[in-house]
PDB file of C-alpha atoms and ligand atoms in Angstrom:
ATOM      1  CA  UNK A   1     -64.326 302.671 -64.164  1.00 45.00           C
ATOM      2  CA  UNK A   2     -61.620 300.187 -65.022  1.00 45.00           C
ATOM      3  CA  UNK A   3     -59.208 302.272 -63.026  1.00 47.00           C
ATOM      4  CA  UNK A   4     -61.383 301.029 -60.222  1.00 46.00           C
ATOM      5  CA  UNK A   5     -61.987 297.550 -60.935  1.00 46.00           C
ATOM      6  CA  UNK A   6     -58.339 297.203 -61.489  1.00 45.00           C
ATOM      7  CA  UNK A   7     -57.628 298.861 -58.035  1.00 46.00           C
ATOM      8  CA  UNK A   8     -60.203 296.449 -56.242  1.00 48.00           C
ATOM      9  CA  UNK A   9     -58.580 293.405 -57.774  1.00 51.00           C
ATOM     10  CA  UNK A  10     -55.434 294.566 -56.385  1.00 49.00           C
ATOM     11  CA  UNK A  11     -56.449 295.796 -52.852  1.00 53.00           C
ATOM     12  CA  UNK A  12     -55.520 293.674 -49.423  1.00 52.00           C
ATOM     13  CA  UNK A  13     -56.041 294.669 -46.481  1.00 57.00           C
ATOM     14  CA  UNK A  14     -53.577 295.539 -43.911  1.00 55.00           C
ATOM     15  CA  UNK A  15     -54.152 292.410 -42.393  1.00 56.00           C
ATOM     16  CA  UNK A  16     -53.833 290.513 -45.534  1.00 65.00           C
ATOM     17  CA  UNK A  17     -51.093 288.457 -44.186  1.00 75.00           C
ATOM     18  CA  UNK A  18     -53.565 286.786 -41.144  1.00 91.00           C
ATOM     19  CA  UNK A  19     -52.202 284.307 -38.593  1.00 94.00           C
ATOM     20  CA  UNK A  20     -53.263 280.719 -38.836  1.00 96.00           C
ATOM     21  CA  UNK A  21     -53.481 278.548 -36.009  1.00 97.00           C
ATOM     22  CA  UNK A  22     -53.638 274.789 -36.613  1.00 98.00           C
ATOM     23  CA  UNK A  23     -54.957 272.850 -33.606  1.00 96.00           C
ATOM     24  CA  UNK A  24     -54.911 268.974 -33.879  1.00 98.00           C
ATOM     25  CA  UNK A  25     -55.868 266.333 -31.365  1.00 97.00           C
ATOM     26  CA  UNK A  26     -58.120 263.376 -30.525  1.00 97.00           C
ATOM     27  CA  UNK A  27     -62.140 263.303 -31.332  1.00 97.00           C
ATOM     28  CA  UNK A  28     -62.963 264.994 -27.783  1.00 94.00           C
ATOM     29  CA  UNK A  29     -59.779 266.471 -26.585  1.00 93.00           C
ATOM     30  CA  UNK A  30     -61.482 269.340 -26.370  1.00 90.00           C
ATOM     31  CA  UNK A  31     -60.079 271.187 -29.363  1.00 93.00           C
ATOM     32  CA  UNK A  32     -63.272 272.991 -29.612  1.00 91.00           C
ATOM     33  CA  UNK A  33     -63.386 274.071 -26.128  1.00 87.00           C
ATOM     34  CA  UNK A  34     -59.946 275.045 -26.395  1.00 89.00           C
ATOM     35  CA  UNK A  35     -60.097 277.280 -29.170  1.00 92.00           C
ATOM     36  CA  UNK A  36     -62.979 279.354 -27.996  1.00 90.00           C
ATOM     37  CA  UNK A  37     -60.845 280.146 -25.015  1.00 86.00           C
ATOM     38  CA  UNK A  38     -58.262 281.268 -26.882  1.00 89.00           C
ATOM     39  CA  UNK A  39     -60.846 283.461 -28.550  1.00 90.00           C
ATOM     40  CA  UNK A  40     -61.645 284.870 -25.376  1.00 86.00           C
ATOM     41  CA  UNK A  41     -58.260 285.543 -23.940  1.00 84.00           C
ATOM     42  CA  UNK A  42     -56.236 286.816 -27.083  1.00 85.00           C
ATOM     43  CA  UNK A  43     -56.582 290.660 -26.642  1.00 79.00           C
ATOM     44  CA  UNK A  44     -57.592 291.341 -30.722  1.00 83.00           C
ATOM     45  CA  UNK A  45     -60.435 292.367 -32.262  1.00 84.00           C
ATOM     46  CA  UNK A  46     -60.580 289.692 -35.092  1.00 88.00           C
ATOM     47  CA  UNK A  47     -59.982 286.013 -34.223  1.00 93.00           C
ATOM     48  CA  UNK A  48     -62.046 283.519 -36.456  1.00 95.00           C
ATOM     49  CA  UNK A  49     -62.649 279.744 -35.436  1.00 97.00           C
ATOM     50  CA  UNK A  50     -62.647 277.291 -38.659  1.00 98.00           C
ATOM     51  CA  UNK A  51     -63.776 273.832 -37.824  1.00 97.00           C
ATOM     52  CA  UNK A  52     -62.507 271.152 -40.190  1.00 97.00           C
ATOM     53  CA  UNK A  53     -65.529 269.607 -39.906  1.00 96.00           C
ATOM     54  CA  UNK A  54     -66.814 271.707 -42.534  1.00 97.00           C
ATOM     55  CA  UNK A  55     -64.449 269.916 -45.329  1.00 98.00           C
ATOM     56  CA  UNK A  56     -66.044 266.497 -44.483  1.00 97.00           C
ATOM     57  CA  UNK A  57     -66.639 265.252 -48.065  1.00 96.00           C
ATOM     58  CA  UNK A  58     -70.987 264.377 -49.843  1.00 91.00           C
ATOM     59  CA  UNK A  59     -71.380 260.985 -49.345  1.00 95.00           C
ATOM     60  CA  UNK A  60     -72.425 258.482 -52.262  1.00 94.00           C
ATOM     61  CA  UNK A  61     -75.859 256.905 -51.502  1.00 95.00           C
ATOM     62  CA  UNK A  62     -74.346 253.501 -50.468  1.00 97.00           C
ATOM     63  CA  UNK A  63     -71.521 255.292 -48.666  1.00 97.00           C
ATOM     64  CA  UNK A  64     -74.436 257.301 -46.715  1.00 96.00           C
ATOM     65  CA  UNK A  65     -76.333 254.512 -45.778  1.00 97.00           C
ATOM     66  CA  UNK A  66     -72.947 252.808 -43.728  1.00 97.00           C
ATOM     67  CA  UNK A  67     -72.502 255.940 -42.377  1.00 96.00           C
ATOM     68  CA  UNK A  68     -75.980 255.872 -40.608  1.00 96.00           C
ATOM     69  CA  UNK A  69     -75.228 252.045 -39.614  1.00 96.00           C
ATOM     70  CA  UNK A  70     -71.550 253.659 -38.163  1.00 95.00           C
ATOM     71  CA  UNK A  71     -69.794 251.746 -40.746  1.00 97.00           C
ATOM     72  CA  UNK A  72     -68.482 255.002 -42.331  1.00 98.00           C
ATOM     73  CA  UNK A  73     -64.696 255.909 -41.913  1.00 98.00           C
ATOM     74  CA  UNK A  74     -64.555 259.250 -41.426  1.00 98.00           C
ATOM     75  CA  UNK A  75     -61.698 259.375 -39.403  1.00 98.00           C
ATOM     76  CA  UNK A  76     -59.105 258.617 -42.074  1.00 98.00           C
ATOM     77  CA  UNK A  77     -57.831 261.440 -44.140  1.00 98.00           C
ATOM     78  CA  UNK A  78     -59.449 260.312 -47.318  1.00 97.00           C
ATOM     79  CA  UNK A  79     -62.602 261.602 -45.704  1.00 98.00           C
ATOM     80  CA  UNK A  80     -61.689 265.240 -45.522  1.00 98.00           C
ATOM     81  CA  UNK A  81     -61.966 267.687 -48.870  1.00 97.00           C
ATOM     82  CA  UNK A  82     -58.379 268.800 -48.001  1.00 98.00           C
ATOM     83  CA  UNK A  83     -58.351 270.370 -51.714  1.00 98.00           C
ATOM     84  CA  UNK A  84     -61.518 272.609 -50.783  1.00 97.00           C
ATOM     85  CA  UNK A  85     -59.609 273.423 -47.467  1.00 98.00           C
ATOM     86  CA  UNK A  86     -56.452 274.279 -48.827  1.00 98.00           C
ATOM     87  CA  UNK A  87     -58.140 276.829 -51.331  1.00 98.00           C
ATOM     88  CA  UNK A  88     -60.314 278.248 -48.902  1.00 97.00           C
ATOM     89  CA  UNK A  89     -57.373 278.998 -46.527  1.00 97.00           C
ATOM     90  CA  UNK A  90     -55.240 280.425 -49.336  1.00 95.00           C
ATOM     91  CA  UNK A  91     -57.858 283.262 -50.432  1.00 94.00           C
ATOM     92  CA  UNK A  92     -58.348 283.910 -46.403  1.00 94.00           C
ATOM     93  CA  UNK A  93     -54.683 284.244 -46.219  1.00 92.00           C
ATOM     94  CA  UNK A  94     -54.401 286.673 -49.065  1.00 89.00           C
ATOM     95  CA  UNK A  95     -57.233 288.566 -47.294  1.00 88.00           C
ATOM     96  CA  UNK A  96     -60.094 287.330 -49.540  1.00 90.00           C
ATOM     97  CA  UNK A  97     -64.022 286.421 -48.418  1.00 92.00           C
ATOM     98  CA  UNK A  98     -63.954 282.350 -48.519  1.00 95.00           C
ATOM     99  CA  UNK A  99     -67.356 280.379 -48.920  1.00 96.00           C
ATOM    100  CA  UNK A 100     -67.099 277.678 -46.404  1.00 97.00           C
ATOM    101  CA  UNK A 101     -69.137 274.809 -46.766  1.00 96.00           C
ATOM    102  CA  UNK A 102     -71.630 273.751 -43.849  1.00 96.00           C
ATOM    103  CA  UNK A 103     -71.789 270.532 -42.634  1.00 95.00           C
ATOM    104  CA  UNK A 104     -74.479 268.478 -41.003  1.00 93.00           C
ATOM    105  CA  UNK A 105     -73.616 265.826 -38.489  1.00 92.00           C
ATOM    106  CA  UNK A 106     -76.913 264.566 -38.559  1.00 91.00           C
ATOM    107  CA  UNK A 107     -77.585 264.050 -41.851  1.00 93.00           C
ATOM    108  CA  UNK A 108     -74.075 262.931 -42.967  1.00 94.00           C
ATOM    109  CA  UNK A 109     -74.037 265.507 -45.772  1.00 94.00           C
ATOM    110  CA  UNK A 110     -73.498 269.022 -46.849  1.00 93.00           C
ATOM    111  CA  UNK A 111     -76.093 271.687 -46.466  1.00 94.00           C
ATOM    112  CA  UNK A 112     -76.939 273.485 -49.979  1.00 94.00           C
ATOM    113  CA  UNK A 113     -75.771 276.644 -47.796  1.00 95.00           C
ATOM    114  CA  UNK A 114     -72.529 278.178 -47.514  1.00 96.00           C
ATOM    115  CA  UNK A 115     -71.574 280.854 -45.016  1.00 96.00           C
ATOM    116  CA  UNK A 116     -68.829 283.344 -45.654  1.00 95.00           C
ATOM    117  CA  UNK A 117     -65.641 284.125 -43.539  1.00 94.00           C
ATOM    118  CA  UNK A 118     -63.512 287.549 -43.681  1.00 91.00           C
ATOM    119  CA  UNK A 119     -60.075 287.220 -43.863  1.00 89.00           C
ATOM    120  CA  UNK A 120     -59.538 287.979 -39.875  1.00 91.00           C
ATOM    121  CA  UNK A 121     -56.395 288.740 -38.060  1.00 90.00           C
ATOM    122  CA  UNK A 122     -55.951 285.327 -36.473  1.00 94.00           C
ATOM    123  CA  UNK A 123     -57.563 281.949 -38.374  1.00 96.00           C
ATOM    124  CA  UNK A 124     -57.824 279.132 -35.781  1.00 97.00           C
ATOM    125  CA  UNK A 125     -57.988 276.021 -37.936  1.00 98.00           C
ATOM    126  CA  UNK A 126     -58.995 272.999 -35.776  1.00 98.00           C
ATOM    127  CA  UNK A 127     -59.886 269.339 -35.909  1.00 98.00           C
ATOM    128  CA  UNK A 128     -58.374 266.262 -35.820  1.00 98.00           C
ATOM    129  CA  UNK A 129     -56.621 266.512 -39.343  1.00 98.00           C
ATOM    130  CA  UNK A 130     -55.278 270.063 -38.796  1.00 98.00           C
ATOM    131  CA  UNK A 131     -51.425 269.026 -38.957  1.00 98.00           C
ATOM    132  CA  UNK A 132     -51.456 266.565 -41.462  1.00 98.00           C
ATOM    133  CA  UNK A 133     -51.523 267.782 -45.257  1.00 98.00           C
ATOM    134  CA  UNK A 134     -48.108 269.078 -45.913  1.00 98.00           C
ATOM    135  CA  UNK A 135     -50.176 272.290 -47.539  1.00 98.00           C
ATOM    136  CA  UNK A 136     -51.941 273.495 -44.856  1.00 98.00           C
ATOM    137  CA  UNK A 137     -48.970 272.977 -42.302  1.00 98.00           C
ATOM    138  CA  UNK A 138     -47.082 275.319 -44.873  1.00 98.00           C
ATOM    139  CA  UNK A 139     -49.679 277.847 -44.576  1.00 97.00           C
ATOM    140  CA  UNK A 140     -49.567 277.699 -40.596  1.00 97.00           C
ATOM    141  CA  UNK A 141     -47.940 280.181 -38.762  1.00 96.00           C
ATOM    142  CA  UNK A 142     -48.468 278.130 -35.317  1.00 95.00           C
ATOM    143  CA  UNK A 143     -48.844 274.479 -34.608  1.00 95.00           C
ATOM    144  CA  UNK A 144     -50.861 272.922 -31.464  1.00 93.00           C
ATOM    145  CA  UNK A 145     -51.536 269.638 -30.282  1.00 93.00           C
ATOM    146  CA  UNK A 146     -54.461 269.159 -28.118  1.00 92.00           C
ATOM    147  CA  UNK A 147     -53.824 266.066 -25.935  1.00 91.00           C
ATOM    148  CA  UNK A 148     -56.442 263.983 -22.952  1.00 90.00           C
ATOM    149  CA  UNK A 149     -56.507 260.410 -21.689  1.00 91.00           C
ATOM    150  CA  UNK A 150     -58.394 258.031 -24.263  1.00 94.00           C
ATOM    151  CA  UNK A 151     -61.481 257.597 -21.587  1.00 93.00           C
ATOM    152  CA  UNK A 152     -62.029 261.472 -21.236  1.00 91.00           C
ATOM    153  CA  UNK A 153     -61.900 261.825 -24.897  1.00 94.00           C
ATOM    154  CA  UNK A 154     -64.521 258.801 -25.419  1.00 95.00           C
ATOM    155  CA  UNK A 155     -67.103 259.913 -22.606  1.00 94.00           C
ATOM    156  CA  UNK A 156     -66.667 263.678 -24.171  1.00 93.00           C
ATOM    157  CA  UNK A 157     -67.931 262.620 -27.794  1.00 95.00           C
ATOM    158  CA  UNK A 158     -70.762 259.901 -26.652  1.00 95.00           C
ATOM    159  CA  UNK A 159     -72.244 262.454 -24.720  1.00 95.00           C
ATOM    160  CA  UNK A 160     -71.962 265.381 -27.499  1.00 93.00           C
ATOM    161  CA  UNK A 161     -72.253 262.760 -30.014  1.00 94.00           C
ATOM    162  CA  UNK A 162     -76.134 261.672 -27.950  1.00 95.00           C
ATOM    163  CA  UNK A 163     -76.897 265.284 -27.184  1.00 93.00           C
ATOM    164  CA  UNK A 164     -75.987 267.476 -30.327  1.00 92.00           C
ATOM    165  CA  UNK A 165     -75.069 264.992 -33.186  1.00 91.00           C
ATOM    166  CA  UNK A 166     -78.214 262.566 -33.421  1.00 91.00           C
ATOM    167  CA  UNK A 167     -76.557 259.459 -32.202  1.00 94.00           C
ATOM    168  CA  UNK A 168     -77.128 257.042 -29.959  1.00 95.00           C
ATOM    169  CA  UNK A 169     -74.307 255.189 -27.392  1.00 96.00           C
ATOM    170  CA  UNK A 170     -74.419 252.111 -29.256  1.00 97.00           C
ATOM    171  CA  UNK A 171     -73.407 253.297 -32.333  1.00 96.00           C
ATOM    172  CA  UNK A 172     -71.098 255.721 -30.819  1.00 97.00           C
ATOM    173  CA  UNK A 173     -68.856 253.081 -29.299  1.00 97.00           C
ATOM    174  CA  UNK A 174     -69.062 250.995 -31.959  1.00 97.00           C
ATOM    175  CA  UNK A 175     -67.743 253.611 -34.444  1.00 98.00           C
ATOM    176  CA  UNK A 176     -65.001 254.744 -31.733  1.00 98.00           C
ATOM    177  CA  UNK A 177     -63.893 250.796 -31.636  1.00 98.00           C
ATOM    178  CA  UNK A 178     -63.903 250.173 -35.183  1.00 98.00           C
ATOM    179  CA  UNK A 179     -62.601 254.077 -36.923  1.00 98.00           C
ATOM    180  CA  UNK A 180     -61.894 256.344 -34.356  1.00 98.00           C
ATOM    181  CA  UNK A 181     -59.719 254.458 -32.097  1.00 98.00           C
ATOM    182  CA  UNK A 182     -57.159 252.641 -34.976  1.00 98.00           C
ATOM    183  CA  UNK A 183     -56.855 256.193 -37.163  1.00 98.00           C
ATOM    184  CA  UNK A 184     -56.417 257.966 -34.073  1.00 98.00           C
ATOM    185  CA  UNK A 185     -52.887 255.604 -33.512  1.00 98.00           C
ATOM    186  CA  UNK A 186     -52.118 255.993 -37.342  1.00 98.00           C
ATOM    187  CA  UNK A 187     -52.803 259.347 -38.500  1.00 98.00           C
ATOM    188  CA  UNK A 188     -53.590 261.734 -35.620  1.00 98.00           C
ATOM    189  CA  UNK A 189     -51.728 261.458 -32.651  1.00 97.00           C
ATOM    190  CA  UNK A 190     -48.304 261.263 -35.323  1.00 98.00           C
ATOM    191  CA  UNK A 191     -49.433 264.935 -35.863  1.00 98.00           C
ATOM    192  CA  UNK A 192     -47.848 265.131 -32.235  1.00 95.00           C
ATOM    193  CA  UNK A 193     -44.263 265.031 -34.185  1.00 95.00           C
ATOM    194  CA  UNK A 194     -44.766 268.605 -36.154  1.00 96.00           C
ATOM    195  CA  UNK A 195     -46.758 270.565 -33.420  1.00 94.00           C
ATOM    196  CA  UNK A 196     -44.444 273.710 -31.655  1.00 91.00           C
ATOM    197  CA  UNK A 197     -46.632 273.404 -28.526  1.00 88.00           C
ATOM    198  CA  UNK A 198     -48.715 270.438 -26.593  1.00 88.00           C
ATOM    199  CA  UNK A 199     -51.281 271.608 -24.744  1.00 87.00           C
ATOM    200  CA  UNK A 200     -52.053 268.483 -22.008  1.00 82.00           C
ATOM    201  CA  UNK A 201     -55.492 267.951 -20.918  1.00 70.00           C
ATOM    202  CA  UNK A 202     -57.098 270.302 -23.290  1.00 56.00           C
ATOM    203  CA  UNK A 203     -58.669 273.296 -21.850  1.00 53.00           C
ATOM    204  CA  UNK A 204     -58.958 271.873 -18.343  1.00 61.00           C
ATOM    205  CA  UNK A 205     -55.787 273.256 -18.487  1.00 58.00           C
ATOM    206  CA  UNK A 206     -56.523 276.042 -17.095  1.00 57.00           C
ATOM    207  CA  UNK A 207     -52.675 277.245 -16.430  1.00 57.00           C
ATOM    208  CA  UNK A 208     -51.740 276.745 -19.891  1.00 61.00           C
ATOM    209  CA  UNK A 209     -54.930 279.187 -21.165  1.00 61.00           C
ATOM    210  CA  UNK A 210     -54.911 281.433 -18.347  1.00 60.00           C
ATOM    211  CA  UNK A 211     -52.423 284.716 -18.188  1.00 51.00           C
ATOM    212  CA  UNK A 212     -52.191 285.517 -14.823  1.00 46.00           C
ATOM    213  CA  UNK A 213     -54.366 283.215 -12.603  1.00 43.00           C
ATOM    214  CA  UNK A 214     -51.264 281.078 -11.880  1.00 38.00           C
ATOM    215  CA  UNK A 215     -47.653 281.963 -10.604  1.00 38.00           C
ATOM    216  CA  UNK A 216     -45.043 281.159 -13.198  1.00 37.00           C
ATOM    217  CA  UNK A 217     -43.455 278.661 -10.646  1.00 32.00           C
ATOM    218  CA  UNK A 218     -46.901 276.618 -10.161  1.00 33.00           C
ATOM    219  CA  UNK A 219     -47.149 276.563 -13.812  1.00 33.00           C
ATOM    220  CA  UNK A 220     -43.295 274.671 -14.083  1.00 31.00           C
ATOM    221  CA  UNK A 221     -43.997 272.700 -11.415  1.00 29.00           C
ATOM    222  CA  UNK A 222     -47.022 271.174 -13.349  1.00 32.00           C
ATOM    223  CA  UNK A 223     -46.753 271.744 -16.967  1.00 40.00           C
ATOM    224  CA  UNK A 224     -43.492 272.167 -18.013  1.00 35.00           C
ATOM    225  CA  UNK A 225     -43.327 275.337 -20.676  1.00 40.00           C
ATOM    226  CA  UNK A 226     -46.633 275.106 -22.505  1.00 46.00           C
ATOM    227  CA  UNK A 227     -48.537 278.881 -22.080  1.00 76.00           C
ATOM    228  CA  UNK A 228     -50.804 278.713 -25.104  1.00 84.00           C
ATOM    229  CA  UNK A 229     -51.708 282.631 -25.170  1.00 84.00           C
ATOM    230  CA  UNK A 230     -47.987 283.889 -24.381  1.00 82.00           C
ATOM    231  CA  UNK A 231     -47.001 281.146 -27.295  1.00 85.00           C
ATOM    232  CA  UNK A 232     -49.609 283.174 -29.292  1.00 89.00           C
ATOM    233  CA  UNK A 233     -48.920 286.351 -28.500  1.00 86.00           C
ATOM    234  CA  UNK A 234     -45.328 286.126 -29.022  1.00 85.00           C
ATOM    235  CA  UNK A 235     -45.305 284.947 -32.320  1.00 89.00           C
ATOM    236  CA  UNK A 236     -47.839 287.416 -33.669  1.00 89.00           C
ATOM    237  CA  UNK A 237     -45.247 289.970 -31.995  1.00 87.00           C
ATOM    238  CA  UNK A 238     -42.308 288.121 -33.631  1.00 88.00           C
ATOM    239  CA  UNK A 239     -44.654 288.107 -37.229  1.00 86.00           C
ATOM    240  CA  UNK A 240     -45.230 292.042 -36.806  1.00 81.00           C
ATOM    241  CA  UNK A 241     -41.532 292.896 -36.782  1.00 78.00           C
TER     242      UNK A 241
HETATM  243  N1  CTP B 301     -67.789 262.356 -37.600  1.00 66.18           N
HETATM  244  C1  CTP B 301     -68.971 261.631 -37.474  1.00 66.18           C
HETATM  245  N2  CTP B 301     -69.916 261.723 -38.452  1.00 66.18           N
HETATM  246  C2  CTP B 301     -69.714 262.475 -39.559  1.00 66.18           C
HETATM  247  C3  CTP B 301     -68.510 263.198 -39.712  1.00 66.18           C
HETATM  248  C4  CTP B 301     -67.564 263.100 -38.694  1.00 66.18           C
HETATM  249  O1  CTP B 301     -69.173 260.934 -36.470  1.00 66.18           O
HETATM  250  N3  CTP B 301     -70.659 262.530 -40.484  1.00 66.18           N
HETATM  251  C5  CTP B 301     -66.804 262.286 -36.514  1.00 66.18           C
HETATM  252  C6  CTP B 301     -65.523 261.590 -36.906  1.00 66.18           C
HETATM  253  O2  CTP B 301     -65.596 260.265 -36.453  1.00 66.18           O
HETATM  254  C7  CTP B 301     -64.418 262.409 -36.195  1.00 66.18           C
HETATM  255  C8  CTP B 301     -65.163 263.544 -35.512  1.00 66.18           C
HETATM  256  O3  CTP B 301     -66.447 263.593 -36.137  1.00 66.18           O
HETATM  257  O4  CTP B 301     -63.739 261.643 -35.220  1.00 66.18           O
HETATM  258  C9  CTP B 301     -64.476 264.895 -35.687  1.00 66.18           C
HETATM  259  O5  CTP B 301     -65.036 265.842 -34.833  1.00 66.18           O
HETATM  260  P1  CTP B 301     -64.391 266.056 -33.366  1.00 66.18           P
HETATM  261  O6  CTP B 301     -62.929 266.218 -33.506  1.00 66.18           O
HETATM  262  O7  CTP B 301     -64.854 264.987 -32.460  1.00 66.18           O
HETATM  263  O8  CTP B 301     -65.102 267.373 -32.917  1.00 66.18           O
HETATM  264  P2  CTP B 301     -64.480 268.804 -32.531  1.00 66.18           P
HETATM  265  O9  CTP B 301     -65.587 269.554 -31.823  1.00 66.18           O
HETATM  266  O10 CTP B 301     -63.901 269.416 -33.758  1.00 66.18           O
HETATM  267  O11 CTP B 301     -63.293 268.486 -31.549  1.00 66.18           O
HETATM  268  P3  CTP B 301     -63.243 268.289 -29.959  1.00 66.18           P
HETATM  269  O12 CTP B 301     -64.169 267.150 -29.653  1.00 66.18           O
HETATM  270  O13 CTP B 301     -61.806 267.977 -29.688  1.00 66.18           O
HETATM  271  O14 CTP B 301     -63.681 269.591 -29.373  1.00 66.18           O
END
């Protein structure tokens, strides 16, 4: 019986050693969006999107109560649990279960729940923090950087933020002038600097998702050398040898 616990303690599975993907950008670049297509096109069984979102940090009462006014900052990096994060990440990239907490837009807060994710054979990490603490960027194996005009990226979120976030336009823009805006210029689009690949326009780009649907000469002519899933696919060839 020991035997057994001591061989379970000590058993990874073969694809212990999973692929993260760390996609950063703008609130409403479409980071979302993108990922999910990158789900779709990347021929593997096992690809696993994990929305920073989730490491927002509980709220004090006082701090809760600006936060329903939109006088909460929670787009500077002291609002993300990057300790939970980098933990959680760690065990998935030693092929562990990880307990990721689930996060209510709505309510500002933490649900009690937790929901599990299996170490898979590609991690896509996004949200607007996902190249900036020097331990998760170590534990990347690719870096993108999700880029759109400020005006898409504002209509995007007021009409997400209205339609699936419990907000209304007022306090939308207000929050985008006073937080979103300002940290965006100081802490996220910097993240520009340590990304391998941008990916302009988000997932409108269709040429940079799509394989095939494009000649290689259209695709120069417009968007210099970013192909997100041949960037992919090459490194987790390269990683394999
Ligand atoms: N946010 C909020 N209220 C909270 C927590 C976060 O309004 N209680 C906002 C922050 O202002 C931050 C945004 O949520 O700017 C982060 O999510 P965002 O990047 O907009 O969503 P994604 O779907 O991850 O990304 P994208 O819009 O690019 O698809």
């Amino acid at each position: 019986m020991a035997d057994v616990v001591t061989q379970r303690a000590h058993y990874s599975p073969p694809w212990a050693d999973v692929s993260i993907i760390g996609i950063a950008g703008s609130s409403g670049s479409g980071k979302s969006t993108l990922s999910h297509a990158i789900v779709s096109k990347l021929n593997l069984p096992w690809v696993v999107i994990l929305s920073m979102d989730s490491f927002y940090k509980s709220l004090d009462e006082e701090s809760s109560r600006k936060a329903f006014r939109n006088e909460y900052d929670f787009d500077s990096p002291d609002a993300i649990d990057f300790d939970v994060l980098v933990d959680r990440l760690r065990e998935l990239k030693a092929g562990k279960r990880a307990e990721i907490p689930i996060y209510s837009f709505a309510k500002h807060a933490r649900e009690k729940e937790t929901t599990s994710i299996y170490s898979p054979h590609v991690l896509i990490l996004e949200g607007i923090f996902a190249l900036y603490d020097p331990r998760v960027l170590e534990l990347l194996d690719m870096k993108i950087f999700c880029e759109a005009d400020a005006d898409t990226c504002l209509s995007r979120r007021i009409l997400r933020d209205v339609e699936e976030r419990g907000r209304d336009i007022k306090g939308c823009i207000k929050q985008w002038f006073a937080y979103v805006k300002p940290n965006f210029e100081a802490y996220v689009e910097p993240q520009r600097k340590v990304a391998d690949i941008i990916v302009p326009r988000g997932v409108e780009n269709r040429v940079a998702i799509g394989k095939t649907s494009l000649s290689s000469h259209t695709f120069q002519l417009t968007y210099g050398k970013v192909m997100v899933i041949q960037y992919i696919e090459r490194k987790l060839i390269e990683k394999s040898k």
